[in-house]
Coordinates of C-alpha atoms in Angstrom, one line a residue:
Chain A
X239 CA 123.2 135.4 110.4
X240 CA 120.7 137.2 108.7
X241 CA 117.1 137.9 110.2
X242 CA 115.3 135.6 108.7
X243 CA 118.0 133.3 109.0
X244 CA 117.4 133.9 113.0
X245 CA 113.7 133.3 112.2
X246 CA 113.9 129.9 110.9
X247 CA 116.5 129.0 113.7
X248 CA 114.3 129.9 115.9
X249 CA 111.8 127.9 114.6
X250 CA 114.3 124.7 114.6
X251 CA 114.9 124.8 117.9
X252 CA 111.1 125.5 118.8
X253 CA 110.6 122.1 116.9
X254 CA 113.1 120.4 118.8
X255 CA 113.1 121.9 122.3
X256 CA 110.1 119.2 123.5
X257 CA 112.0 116.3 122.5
X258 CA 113.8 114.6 124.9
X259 CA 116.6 111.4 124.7
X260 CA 116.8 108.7 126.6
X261 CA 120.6 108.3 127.2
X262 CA 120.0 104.5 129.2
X263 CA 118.1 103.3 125.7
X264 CA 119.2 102.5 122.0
X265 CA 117.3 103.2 119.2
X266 CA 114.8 101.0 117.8
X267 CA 113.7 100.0 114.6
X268 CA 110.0 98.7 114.5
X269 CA 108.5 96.8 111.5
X270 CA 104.7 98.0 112.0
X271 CA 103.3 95.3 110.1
X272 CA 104.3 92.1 112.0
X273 CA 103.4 91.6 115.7
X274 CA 106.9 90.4 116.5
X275 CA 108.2 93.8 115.6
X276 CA 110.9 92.4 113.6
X277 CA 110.6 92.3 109.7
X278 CA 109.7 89.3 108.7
X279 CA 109.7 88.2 104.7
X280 CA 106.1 86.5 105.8
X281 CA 105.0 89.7 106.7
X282 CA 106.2 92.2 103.4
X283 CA 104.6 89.4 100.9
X284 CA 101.7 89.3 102.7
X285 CA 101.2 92.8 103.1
X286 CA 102.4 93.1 98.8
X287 CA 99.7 90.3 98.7
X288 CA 97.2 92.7 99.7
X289 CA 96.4 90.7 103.0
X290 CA 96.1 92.7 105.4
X291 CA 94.3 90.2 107.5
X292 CA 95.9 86.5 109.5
X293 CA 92.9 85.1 108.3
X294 CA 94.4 86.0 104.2
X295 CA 97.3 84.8 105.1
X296 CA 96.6 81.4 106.4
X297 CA 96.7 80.3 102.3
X298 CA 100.0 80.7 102.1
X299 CA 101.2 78.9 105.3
X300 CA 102.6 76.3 103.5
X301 CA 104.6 78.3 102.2
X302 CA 107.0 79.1 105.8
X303 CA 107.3 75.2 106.5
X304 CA 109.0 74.3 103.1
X305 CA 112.4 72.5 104.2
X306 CA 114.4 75.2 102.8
X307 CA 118.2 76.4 103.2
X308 CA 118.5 79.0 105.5
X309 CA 119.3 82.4 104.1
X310 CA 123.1 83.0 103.1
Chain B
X257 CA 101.3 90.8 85.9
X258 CA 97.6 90.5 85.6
X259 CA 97.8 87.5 84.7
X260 CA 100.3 86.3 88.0
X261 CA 98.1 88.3 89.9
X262 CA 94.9 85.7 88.5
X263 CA 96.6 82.6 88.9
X264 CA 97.9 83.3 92.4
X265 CA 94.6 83.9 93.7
X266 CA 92.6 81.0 95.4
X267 CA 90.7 78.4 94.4
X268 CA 87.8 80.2 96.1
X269 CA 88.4 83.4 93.9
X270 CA 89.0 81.4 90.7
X271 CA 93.1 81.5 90.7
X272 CA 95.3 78.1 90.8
X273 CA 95.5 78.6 94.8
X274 CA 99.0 78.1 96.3
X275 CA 100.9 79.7 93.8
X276 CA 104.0 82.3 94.7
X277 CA 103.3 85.5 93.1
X278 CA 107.7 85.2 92.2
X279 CA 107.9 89.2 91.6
X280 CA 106.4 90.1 95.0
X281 CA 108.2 87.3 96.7
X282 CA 111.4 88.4 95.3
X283 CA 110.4 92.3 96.2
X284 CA 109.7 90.9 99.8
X285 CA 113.3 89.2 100.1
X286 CA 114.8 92.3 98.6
X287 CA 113.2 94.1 101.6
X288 CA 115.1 91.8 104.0
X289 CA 118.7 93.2 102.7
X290 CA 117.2 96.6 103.6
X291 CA 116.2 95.7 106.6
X292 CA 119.2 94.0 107.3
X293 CA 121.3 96.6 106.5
X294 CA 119.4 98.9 109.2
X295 CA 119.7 96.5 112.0
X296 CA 122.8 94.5 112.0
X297 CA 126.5 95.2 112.4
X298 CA 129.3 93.7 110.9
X299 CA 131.7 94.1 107.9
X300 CA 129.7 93.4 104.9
X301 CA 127.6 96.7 106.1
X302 CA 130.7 98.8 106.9
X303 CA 131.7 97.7 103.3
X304 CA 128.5 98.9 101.8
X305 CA 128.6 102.0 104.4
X306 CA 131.5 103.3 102.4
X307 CA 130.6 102.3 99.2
X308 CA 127.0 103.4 98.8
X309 CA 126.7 104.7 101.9
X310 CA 124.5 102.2 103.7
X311 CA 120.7 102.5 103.6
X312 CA 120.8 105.9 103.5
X313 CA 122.5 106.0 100.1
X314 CA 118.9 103.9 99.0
X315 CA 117.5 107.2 98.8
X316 CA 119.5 109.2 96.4
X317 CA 119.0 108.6 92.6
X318 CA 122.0 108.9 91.4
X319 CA 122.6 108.0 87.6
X320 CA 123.0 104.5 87.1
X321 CA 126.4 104.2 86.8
X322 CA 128.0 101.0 85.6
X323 CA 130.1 101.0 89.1
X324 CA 127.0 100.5 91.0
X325 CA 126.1 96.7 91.7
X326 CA 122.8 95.2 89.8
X327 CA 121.9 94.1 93.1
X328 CA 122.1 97.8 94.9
X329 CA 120.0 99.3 91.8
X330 CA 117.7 96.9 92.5
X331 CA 117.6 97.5 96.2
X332 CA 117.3 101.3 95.2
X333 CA 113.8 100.5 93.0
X334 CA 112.9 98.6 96.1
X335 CA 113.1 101.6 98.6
X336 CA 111.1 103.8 96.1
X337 CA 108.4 100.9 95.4
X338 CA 105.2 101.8 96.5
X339 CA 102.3 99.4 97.2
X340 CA 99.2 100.1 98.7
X341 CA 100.4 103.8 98.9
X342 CA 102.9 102.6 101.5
X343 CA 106.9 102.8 100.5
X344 CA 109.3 100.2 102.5
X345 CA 110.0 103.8 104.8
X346 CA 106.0 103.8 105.7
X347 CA 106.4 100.0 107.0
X348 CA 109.0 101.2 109.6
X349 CA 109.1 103.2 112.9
X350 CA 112.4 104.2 114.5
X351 CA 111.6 104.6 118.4
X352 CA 114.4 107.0 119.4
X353 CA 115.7 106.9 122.6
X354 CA 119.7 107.7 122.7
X355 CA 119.6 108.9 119.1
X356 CA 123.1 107.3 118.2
X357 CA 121.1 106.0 115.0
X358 CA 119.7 109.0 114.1
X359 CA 121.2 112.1 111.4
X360 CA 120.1 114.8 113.0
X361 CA 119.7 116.4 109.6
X362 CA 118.6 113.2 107.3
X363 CA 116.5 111.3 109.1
X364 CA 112.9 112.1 109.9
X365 CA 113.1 111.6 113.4
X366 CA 111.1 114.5 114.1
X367 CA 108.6 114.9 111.5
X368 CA 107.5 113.2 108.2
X369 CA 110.0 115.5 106.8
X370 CA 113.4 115.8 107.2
X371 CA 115.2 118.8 108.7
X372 CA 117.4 119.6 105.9
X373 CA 114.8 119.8 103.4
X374 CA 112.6 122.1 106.0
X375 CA 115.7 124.3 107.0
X376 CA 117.6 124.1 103.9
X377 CA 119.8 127.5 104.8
X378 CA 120.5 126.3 108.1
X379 CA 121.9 122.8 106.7
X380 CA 124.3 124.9 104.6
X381 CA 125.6 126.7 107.5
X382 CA 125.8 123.8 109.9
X383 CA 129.5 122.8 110.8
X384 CA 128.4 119.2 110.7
X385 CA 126.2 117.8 108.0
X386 CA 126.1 114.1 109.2
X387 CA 125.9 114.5 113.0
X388 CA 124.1 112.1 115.2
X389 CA 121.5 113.3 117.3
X390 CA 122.8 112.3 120.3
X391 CA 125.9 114.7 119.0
X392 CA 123.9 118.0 118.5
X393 CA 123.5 120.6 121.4
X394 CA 124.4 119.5 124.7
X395 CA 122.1 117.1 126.3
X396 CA 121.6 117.8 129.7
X397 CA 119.5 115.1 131.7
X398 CA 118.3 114.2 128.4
X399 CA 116.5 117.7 127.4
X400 CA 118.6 120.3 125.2
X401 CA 120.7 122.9 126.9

């Protein structure tokens, strides 16, 4: 390795060294804009909707109690 | 699209009220394969795993080859879209704990950006380009040895 080759590995590893993994835990994907967690199609249309409030949202309600199919 | 955008407003606001805005509807059901493909298991994601390389492969912009499916170029303009100055990526927080999800050089599970773009010479070097985190170094009580 070259010096500044050592430099930026260094660096890395400076980056890296406070992290720490939780062997006994998986990894976990978080939707940030539903409470839930979980993405939710209610959620990413209302948030493409420009609502960023419940209160917004509450005009479109009807639209998660249509009988529909459930997804393939 | 301005005028969807009128119609679909409420009443209140002058629009028809209670009208799907389709294009954003269909954008937010497009989001769900992505999402999908993230969280669950099962052959129709190994299949697209070795194809396109899962969700990952979303991110490269490779020509649009005709052996691509309509359906992943679509899922491709979906990653990139951008509303409200927030990509799909900017919805979503990975919590890592074991790090068996993570690329330890692909994924920005340390910063914003991603280690191979920040240490581009040390990515060429490195034995193993797609390692998982939990792969890299020797974990020790959970810290780096």
């Amino acid at each position: 390795m070259f010096a500044w080759e050592e430099e930026q590995e260094s660096q890395l590893l400076e980056m890296i060294s406070n992290k720490r993994l939780e062997m006994e835990t998986v990894d976990k994907w978080v939707w940030k804009d539903s409470e839930s967690t979980k993405f939710s199609v209610k959620s990413a249309y209302g948030f493409l909707r420009g609502e960023g409030s419940e209160e917004d949202s509450r005009r479109y309600n009807f639209l998660w109690k249509i009988k529909a199919l459930p997804s393939a | 699209m301005g005028g969807m955008d009128k119609i679909c407003k409420s009443r209140e606001e002058g629009g028809l009220g209670g009208i799907i805005n389709v294009r954003q509807f269909n954008l937010a059901l497009l989001e769900k394969w992505i999402w999908r493909l993230k969280m669950e298991r099962g052959l129709w994601r190994e299949v697209l795993e070795s194809k396109y390389g899962g969700w990952r492969g979303l991110k490269e912009q490779r020509d649009n080859n005709s052996k691509v499916s309509l359906w992943w170029r679509d899922l491709r303009k979906v990653w990139r879209f951008e509303a409200w100055g927030r990509k799909f990526e900017d919805r979503l927080n990975l919590e890592v704990e074991n790090g068996r999800e993570v690329m330890f050089w692909s994924d920005n599970w340390i910063d914003s950006e991603d280690l191979k773009s920040r240490f581009p010479r040390l990515f060429s070097l490195s034995v193993n380009k797609e390692a998982n985190l939990c792969d890299c170094g020797i974990w020790g009580n959970g810290t780096w040895e």
